[in-house]
mmCIF file of C-alpha atoms (C1' of nucleotides) in Angstrom:
data_model
loop_
_atom_site.group_PDB
_atom_site.id
_atom_site.type_symbol
_atom_site.label_atom_id
_atom_site.label_comp_id
_atom_site.label_asym_id
_atom_site.label_seq_id
_atom_site.Cartn_x
_atom_site.Cartn_y
_atom_site.Cartn_z
ATOM 1 C CA MET D 26 135.990 -76.917 47.488
ATOM 2 C CA GLU D 27 137.238 -79.350 50.177
ATOM 3 C CA ASN D 28 138.735 -77.981 53.770
ATOM 4 C CA SER D 29 142.185 -78.948 53.455
ATOM 5 C CA ILE D 30 142.312 -77.296 49.896
ATOM 6 C CA ARG D 31 140.955 -74.444 50.873
ATOM 7 C CA LYS D 32 143.438 -74.029 53.717
ATOM 8 C CA LYS D 33 146.371 -74.903 51.305
ATOM 9 C CA PHE D 34 145.265 -71.814 49.201
ATOM 10 C CA GLU D 35 144.579 -69.606 52.161
ATOM 11 C CA THR D 36 148.206 -69.911 53.053
ATOM 12 C CA ARG D 37 149.669 -69.760 49.760
ATOM 13 C CA ALA D 38 147.518 -66.789 48.867
ATOM 14 C CA GLY D 39 148.475 -65.171 52.092
ATOM 15 C CA ILE D 40 152.063 -64.975 51.009
ATOM 16 C CA ILE D 41 151.350 -63.681 47.632
ATOM 17 C CA LYS D 42 148.992 -60.878 49.248
ATOM 18 C CA SER D 43 151.518 -59.740 51.510
ATOM 19 C CA MET D 44 153.501 -58.458 48.238
ATOM 20 C CA GLY D 45 150.407 -57.094 46.750
ATOM 21 C CA HIS D 46 150.769 -53.485 48.195
ATOM 22 C CA PRO D 47 152.717 -50.809 46.386
ATOM 23 C CA THR D 48 154.731 -49.904 49.605
ATOM 24 C CA ARG D 49 155.547 -53.586 50.453
ATOM 25 C CA LEU D 50 156.600 -54.498 46.820
ATOM 26 C CA PHE D 51 158.696 -51.261 46.786
ATOM 27 C CA ILE D 52 160.446 -52.652 49.932
ATOM 28 C CA VAL D 53 160.924 -56.050 48.407
ATOM 29 C CA ASP D 54 162.403 -54.361 45.224
ATOM 30 C CA GLU D 55 164.615 -52.309 47.479
ATOM 31 C CA LEU D 56 165.929 -55.343 49.495
ATOM 32 C CA SER D 57 166.646 -56.934 46.479
ATOM 33 C CA ARG D 58 169.709 -54.394 46.370
ATOM 34 C CA GLY D 59 170.677 -55.575 49.849
ATOM 35 C CA GLU D 60 169.661 -55.443 53.518
ATOM 36 C CA ARG D 61 168.154 -52.066 54.680
ATOM 37 C CA CYS D 62 167.403 -50.798 58.312
ATOM 38 C CA VAL D 63 163.628 -49.259 59.034
ATOM 39 C CA CYS D 64 164.871 -45.616 58.705
ATOM 40 C CA GLU D 65 166.399 -45.918 55.399
ATOM 41 C CA LEU D 66 163.100 -47.662 53.950
ATOM 42 C CA THR D 67 161.035 -45.061 55.815
ATOM 43 C CA GLU D 68 163.191 -42.196 54.196
ATOM 44 C CA LEU D 69 162.899 -43.912 50.787
ATOM 45 C CA ILE D 70 159.212 -44.185 51.023
ATOM 46 C CA GLY D 71 158.244 -41.182 52.598
ATOM 47 C CA ALA D 72 155.495 -42.220 55.046
ATOM 48 C CA ASP D 73 155.136 -42.450 58.701
ATOM 49 C CA VAL D 74 157.847 -44.699 60.254
ATOM 50 C CA SER D 75 155.016 -46.453 62.022
ATOM 51 C CA THR D 76 153.366 -47.448 58.553
ATOM 52 C CA VAL D 77 156.677 -48.851 57.278
ATOM 53 C CA SER D 78 157.036 -50.895 60.526
ATOM 54 C CA LYS D 79 153.825 -52.425 60.050
ATOM 55 C CA HIS D 80 154.350 -53.118 56.332
ATOM 56 C CA LEU D 81 157.655 -54.819 57.278
ATOM 57 C CA THR D 82 155.686 -57.111 59.928
ATOM 58 C CA ILE D 83 153.497 -58.067 57.356
ATOM 59 C CA LEU D 84 156.087 -59.241 54.957
ATOM 60 C CA ARG D 85 158.091 -60.824 57.968
ATOM 61 C CA ASN D 86 154.981 -62.703 59.023
ATOM 62 C CA ALA D 87 154.549 -63.939 55.447
ATOM 63 C CA GLY D 88 158.177 -65.116 55.668
ATOM 64 C CA ILE D 89 159.199 -62.780 52.637
ATOM 65 C CA VAL D 90 161.713 -60.889 54.762
ATOM 66 C CA GLN D 91 163.793 -61.381 57.941
ATOM 67 C CA ASP D 92 164.881 -58.819 60.564
ATOM 68 C CA ASP D 93 168.336 -58.744 62.200
ATOM 69 C CA LYS D 94 168.521 -56.481 65.197
ATOM 70 C CA ARG D 95 171.832 -54.570 65.623
ATOM 71 C CA GLY D 96 172.150 -52.028 68.276
ATOM 72 C CA SER D 97 169.220 -49.819 67.957
ATOM 73 C CA GLN D 98 168.643 -50.486 64.371
ATOM 74 C CA VAL D 99 166.625 -53.405 62.889
ATOM 75 C CA PHE D 100 168.130 -54.452 59.351
ATOM 76 C CA TYR D 101 165.696 -56.135 56.961
ATOM 77 C CA SER D 102 166.811 -58.531 54.121
ATOM 78 C CA LEU D 103 164.962 -61.013 51.801
ATOM 79 C CA THR D 104 164.605 -64.706 53.095
ATOM 80 C CA VAL D 105 164.443 -66.193 49.571
ATOM 81 C CA PRO D 106 165.578 -64.793 46.867
ATOM 82 C CA CYS D 107 162.958 -66.118 44.111
ATOM 83 C CA VAL D 108 160.505 -63.608 44.911
ATOM 84 C CA LEU D 109 162.235 -61.472 42.408
ATOM 85 C CA ASN D 110 161.096 -63.596 39.651
ATOM 86 C CA PHE D 111 157.521 -61.943 40.526
ATOM 87 C CA PHE D 112 158.900 -58.782 39.107
ATOM 88 C CA ASP D 113 159.783 -60.377 35.653
ATOM 89 C CA CYS D 114 156.398 -62.210 35.255
ATOM 90 C CA VAL D 115 154.635 -59.087 36.037
ATOM 91 C CA GLU D 116 156.276 -57.246 33.340
ATOM 92 C CA SER D 117 155.232 -59.953 31.160
ATOM 93 C CA VAL D 118 151.529 -59.566 32.184
ATOM 94 C CA LEU D 119 151.742 -55.789 31.444
ATOM 95 C CA LYS D 120 153.436 -56.566 28.027
ATOM 96 C CA ALA D 121 150.166 -58.971 27.349
ATOM 97 C CA ARG D 122 148.109 -56.273 28.686
ATOM 98 C CA LEU D 123 149.370 -53.675 26.220
ATOM 99 C CA SER D 124 149.252 -55.828 23.077
ATOM 100 C CA LYS D 125 145.852 -56.887 23.952
ATOM 101 C CA GLN D 126 144.887 -52.913 24.042
ATOM 102 C CA MET D 127 146.713 -52.374 20.746
ATOM 103 C CA ASP D 128 144.490 -55.380 19.342
ATOM 104 C CA SER D 129 141.380 -53.599 20.524
ATOM 105 C CA ILE D 130 142.341 -50.199 18.838
ATOM 106 C CA GLY D 131 143.510 -52.097 15.776
ATOM 107 C CA MET E 18 158.682 -42.003 47.083
ATOM 108 C CA GLU E 19 158.277 -39.817 44.033
ATOM 109 C CA ASN E 20 154.947 -39.952 42.197
ATOM 110 C CA SER E 21 155.975 -41.947 38.915
ATOM 111 C CA ILE E 22 157.819 -44.573 41.161
ATOM 112 C CA ARG E 23 154.615 -44.798 43.463
ATOM 113 C CA LYS E 24 152.357 -45.292 40.337
ATOM 114 C CA LYS E 25 154.847 -48.017 38.684
ATOM 115 C CA PHE E 26 154.697 -49.954 42.246
ATOM 116 C CA GLU E 27 150.882 -49.319 42.369
ATOM 117 C CA THR E 28 150.434 -51.086 38.823
ATOM 118 C CA ARG E 29 152.598 -53.924 39.739
ATOM 119 C CA ALA E 30 151.252 -54.266 43.134
ATOM 120 C CA GLY E 31 147.551 -54.546 41.587
ATOM 121 C CA ILE E 32 148.686 -57.452 39.435
ATOM 122 C CA ILE E 33 150.178 -59.443 42.353
ATOM 123 C CA LYS E 34 147.184 -58.415 44.584
ATOM 124 C CA SER E 35 144.767 -60.110 42.134
ATOM 125 C CA MET E 36 146.381 -63.477 42.826
ATOM 126 C CA GLY E 37 146.455 -62.790 46.588
ATOM 127 C CA HIS E 38 143.232 -64.526 47.348
ATOM 128 C CA PRO E 39 142.560 -67.907 47.988
ATOM 129 C CA THR E 40 139.826 -68.512 45.254
ATOM 130 C CA ARG E 41 141.747 -66.739 42.910
ATOM 131 C CA LEU E 42 144.691 -68.511 43.570
ATOM 132 C CA PHE E 43 142.966 -71.477 43.253
ATOM 133 C CA ILE E 44 141.249 -70.426 39.944
ATOM 134 C CA VAL E 45 145.144 -69.926 38.609
ATOM 135 C CA ASP E 46 146.133 -73.373 39.774
ATOM 136 C CA GLU E 47 143.049 -74.893 37.907
ATOM 137 C CA LEU E 48 143.589 -72.944 34.841
ATOM 138 C CA SER E 49 147.089 -74.047 34.610
ATOM 139 C CA ARG E 50 145.505 -77.284 33.521
ATOM 140 C CA GLY E 51 143.539 -75.745 30.731
ATOM 141 C CA GLU E 52 140.816 -73.590 30.016
ATOM 142 C CA ARG E 53 137.527 -73.716 32.035
ATOM 143 C CA CYS E 54 134.243 -72.278 31.886
ATOM 144 C CA VAL E 55 132.724 -70.231 34.636
ATOM 145 C CA CYS E 56 130.267 -73.183 35.363
ATOM 146 C CA GLU E 57 133.060 -75.640 36.111
ATOM 147 C CA LEU E 58 134.826 -73.214 38.215
ATOM 148 C CA THR E 59 131.895 -72.607 40.228
ATOM 149 C CA GLU E 60 131.086 -76.336 40.680
ATOM 150 C CA LEU E 61 134.707 -76.936 42.018
ATOM 151 C CA ILE E 62 134.821 -73.916 44.267
ATOM 152 C CA GLY E 63 131.464 -74.299 45.512
ATOM 153 C CA ALA E 64 130.548 -70.541 45.872
ATOM 154 C CA ASP E 65 128.027 -68.659 44.458
ATOM 155 C CA VAL E 66 128.348 -68.196 40.531
ATOM 156 C CA SER E 67 128.174 -64.464 41.157
ATOM 157 C CA THR E 68 131.059 -64.683 43.538
ATOM 158 C CA VAL E 69 133.227 -66.518 41.006
ATOM 159 C CA SER E 70 132.403 -64.522 38.238
ATOM 160 C CA LYS E 71 133.608 -61.175 40.242
ATOM 161 C CA HIS E 72 136.752 -63.071 41.097
ATOM 162 C CA LEU E 73 137.493 -63.803 37.455
ATOM 163 C CA THR E 74 136.682 -60.278 36.606
ATOM 164 C CA ILE E 75 139.553 -59.188 38.925
ATOM 165 C CA LEU E 76 141.829 -61.697 37.417
ATOM 166 C CA ARG E 77 140.926 -60.224 34.003
ATOM 167 C CA ASN E 78 141.338 -56.887 34.686
ATOM 168 C CA ALA E 79 144.446 -57.834 36.126
ATOM 169 C CA GLY E 80 145.604 -59.341 33.061
ATOM 170 C CA ILE E 81 146.245 -62.944 34.602
ATOM 171 C CA VAL E 82 143.268 -64.283 32.638
ATOM 172 C CA GLN E 83 141.542 -64.074 29.290
ATOM 173 C CA ASP E 84 137.921 -64.986 28.401
ATOM 174 C CA ASP E 85 136.552 -66.558 25.298
ATOM 175 C CA LYS E 86 132.797 -66.702 24.772
ATOM 176 C CA ARG E 87 131.553 -69.693 23.029
ATOM 177 C CA GLY E 88 127.902 -70.009 22.848
ATOM 178 C CA SER E 89 126.243 -69.485 26.199
ATOM 179 C CA GLN E 90 129.481 -69.984 28.006
ATOM 180 C CA VAL E 91 132.594 -68.220 28.952
ATOM 181 C CA PHE E 92 135.736 -69.945 29.048
ATOM 182 C CA TYR E 93 138.779 -68.826 31.167
ATOM 183 C CA SER E 94 142.386 -69.363 30.622
ATOM 184 C CA LEU E 95 145.827 -67.954 31.472
ATOM 185 C CA THR E 96 147.285 -64.968 29.433
ATOM 186 C CA VAL E 97 150.720 -65.606 30.781
ATOM 187 C CA PRO E 98 152.338 -68.947 31.727
ATOM 188 C CA CYS E 99 154.840 -67.484 33.999
ATOM 189 C CA VAL E 100 152.218 -66.986 36.797
ATOM 190 C CA LEU E 101 152.705 -70.555 37.524
ATOM 191 C CA ASN E 102 156.221 -69.928 38.845
ATOM 192 C CA PHE E 103 154.565 -68.023 41.723
ATOM 193 C CA PHE E 104 153.771 -71.320 43.253
ATOM 194 C CA ASP E 105 157.304 -72.644 43.244
ATOM 195 C CA CYS E 106 158.593 -69.585 45.041
ATOM 196 C CA VAL E 107 155.808 -69.530 47.484
ATOM 197 C CA GLU E 108 156.690 -73.474 48.442
ATOM 198 C CA SER E 109 160.201 -71.915 48.906
ATOM 199 C CA VAL E 110 158.911 -69.351 51.280
ATOM 200 C CA LEU E 111 156.897 -71.912 53.202
ATOM 201 C CA LYS E 112 159.995 -73.992 53.400
ATOM 202 C CA ALA E 113 161.948 -71.198 54.608
ATOM 203 C CA ARG E 114 159.302 -70.598 57.196
ATOM 204 C CA LEU E 115 159.490 -74.094 58.409
ATOM 205 C CA SER E 116 163.259 -74.169 59.061
ATOM 206 C CA LYS E 117 162.763 -70.947 60.948
ATOM 207 C CA GLN E 118 160.278 -72.670 63.210
ATOM 208 C CA MET E 119 162.520 -75.542 63.782
ATOM 209 C CA ASP E 120 165.429 -73.310 64.662
ATOM 210 C CA SER E 121 163.254 -71.281 67.177
ATOM 211 C CA ILE E 122 162.178 -74.519 68.745
ATOM 212 C CA GLY E 123 165.749 -75.801 68.546
ATOM 213 C "C1'" DT M 29 108.226 -65.328 20.608
ATOM 214 C "C1'" DG M 30 109.370 -67.772 25.010
ATOM 215 C "C1'" DC M 31 112.143 -70.906 27.885
ATOM 216 C "C1'" DA M 32 116.161 -72.888 30.296
ATOM 217 C "C1'" DC M 33 120.651 -72.034 30.882
ATOM 218 C "C1'" DA M 34 125.177 -69.029 31.506
ATOM 219 C "C1'" DT M 35 127.032 -65.255 33.218
ATOM 220 C "C1'" DT M 36 127.444 -60.562 35.023
ATOM 221 C "C1'" DT M 37 125.838 -56.451 37.305
ATOM 222 C "C1'" DG M 38 123.840 -53.895 41.276
ATOM 223 C "C1'" DA M 39 123.052 -53.151 45.842
ATOM 224 C "C1'" DC M 40 123.820 -54.135 50.307
ATOM 225 C "C1'" DT M 41 126.111 -55.592 54.545
ATOM 226 C "C1'" DA M 42 130.139 -57.490 57.125
ATOM 227 C "C1'" DT M 43 134.856 -57.835 57.501
ATOM 228 C "C1'" DA M 44 139.203 -56.420 56.446
ATOM 229 C "C1'" DT M 45 143.304 -53.131 55.567
ATOM 230 C "C1'" DT M 46 145.455 -48.749 55.586
ATOM 231 C "C1'" DG M 47 147.553 -44.651 57.534
ATOM 232 C "C1'" DC M 48 148.036 -41.523 60.919
ATOM 233 C "C1'" DC M 49 148.860 -40.013 65.558
ATOM 234 C "C1'" DA M 50 150.411 -40.995 70.402
ATOM 235 C "C1'" DA M 51 152.290 -43.974 73.322
ATOM 236 C "C1'" DA M 52 155.515 -47.537 74.696
ATOM 237 C "C1'" DT M 53 159.719 -50.279 74.316
ATOM 238 C "C1'" DG M 54 164.360 -51.140 73.452
ATOM 239 C "C1'" DT M 55 169.457 -49.498 72.863
ATOM 240 C "C1'" DG M 56 173.688 -46.927 73.524
ATOM 241 C "C1'" DC M 57 176.005 -43.702 75.771
ATOM 242 C "C1'" DA M 58 177.224 -39.668 78.897
ATOM 243 C "C1'" DT X 12 170.101 -42.598 85.818
ATOM 244 C "C1'" DG X 13 168.667 -39.606 82.164
ATOM 245 C "C1'" DC X 14 168.628 -38.249 77.227
ATOM 246 C "C1'" DA X 15 168.671 -39.065 72.017
ATOM 247 C "C1'" DC X 16 167.689 -42.196 68.583
ATOM 248 C "C1'" DA X 17 165.359 -46.167 66.337
ATOM 249 C "C1'" DT X 18 161.515 -49.106 66.302
ATOM 250 C "C1'" DT X 19 157.079 -51.246 67.591
ATOM 251 C "C1'" DT X 20 152.056 -51.249 69.068
ATOM 252 C "C1'" DG X 21 147.551 -49.462 70.316
ATOM 253 C "C1'" DG X 22 143.676 -46.912 68.767
ATOM 254 C "C1'" DC X 23 141.047 -44.977 65.631
ATOM 255 C "C1'" DA X 24 138.671 -43.218 61.020
ATOM 256 C "C1'" DA X 25 138.638 -43.530 56.391
ATOM 257 C "C1'" DT X 26 138.650 -46.926 52.696
ATOM 258 C "C1'" DA X 27 138.692 -51.112 50.122
ATOM 259 C "C1'" DT X 28 137.250 -55.831 49.707
ATOM 260 C "C1'" DA X 29 134.433 -60.038 49.896
ATOM 261 C "C1'" DG X 30 130.138 -62.371 49.830
ATOM 262 C "C1'" DT X 31 125.155 -62.863 49.039
ATOM 263 C "C1'" DC X 32 120.777 -61.947 46.960
ATOM 264 C "C1'" DA X 33 118.092 -60.295 43.177
ATOM 265 C "C1'" DA X 34 117.705 -58.523 38.815
ATOM 266 C "C1'" DA X 35 119.742 -57.897 34.207
ATOM 267 C "C1'" DT X 36 122.128 -59.574 30.253
ATOM 268 C "C1'" DG X 37 123.233 -62.778 26.483
ATOM 269 C "C1'" DT X 38 122.769 -67.316 24.044
ATOM 270 C "C1'" DG X 39 120.448 -71.572 21.773
ATOM 271 C "C1'" DC X 40 116.460 -73.914 20.374
ATOM 272 C "C1'" DA X 41 111.893 -75.359 20.199
#
DNA sequence: TGCACATTTGACTATATTGCCAAATGTGCA
DNA sequence: TGCACATTTGGCAATATAGTCAAATGTGCA
């Protein structure tokens, strides 16, 4: 694969990869219903704040979320709504997976 | 996070994660133009066949691609066309990232 | 059967990711 | 200033992932 092509796919894969983690996908899902501060997300996820913060950093670096510091809190929100389409497609994949399973059982 | 919720996001993140690798994203892109055998993909990617085969296994297990063995060759194709929407959204994210950069430069 | 070709699998090393704790940083307020 | 709270960062151990080579498997054909 030519180098500029490889770079192109590295950049794009990086964006997708940032959502390829259960906690981060949960965050995206949660932010689809509005902005949330780190403390709210931490409460919902039930992990260490530092862990949540790092996941948010990964999503921010990818460009999936943006942060808004207000007072001592930091509110995160989605930068681009289209990431929600991922969920629909993932459901299609799951559906296709199931019908394949059915076929194999007969 | 409750256990059934965690599992739900693990399953879905796994599907997304399978596309979060440059080579695998390239494969998805290439398959959007029709089925390809392992040898063709290997040629295009320029990596070891075994590496390509393993990437294809990951995509197959995720449910993104399906294989069709014909003779001594194995042809891969997309199971669900909607994964191509990912590309459009990724471009939006890149665009948003760029305009943010512009803003920060002023 | 035996050979050429296509693909997968196993074993291994190198590298990357994750999560936790502790410490640092930043903010508002008494 | 000093304290409480929110968040980020650094360091570290456990785990997961990626790539390579060698070997195994499967197919078609002479």
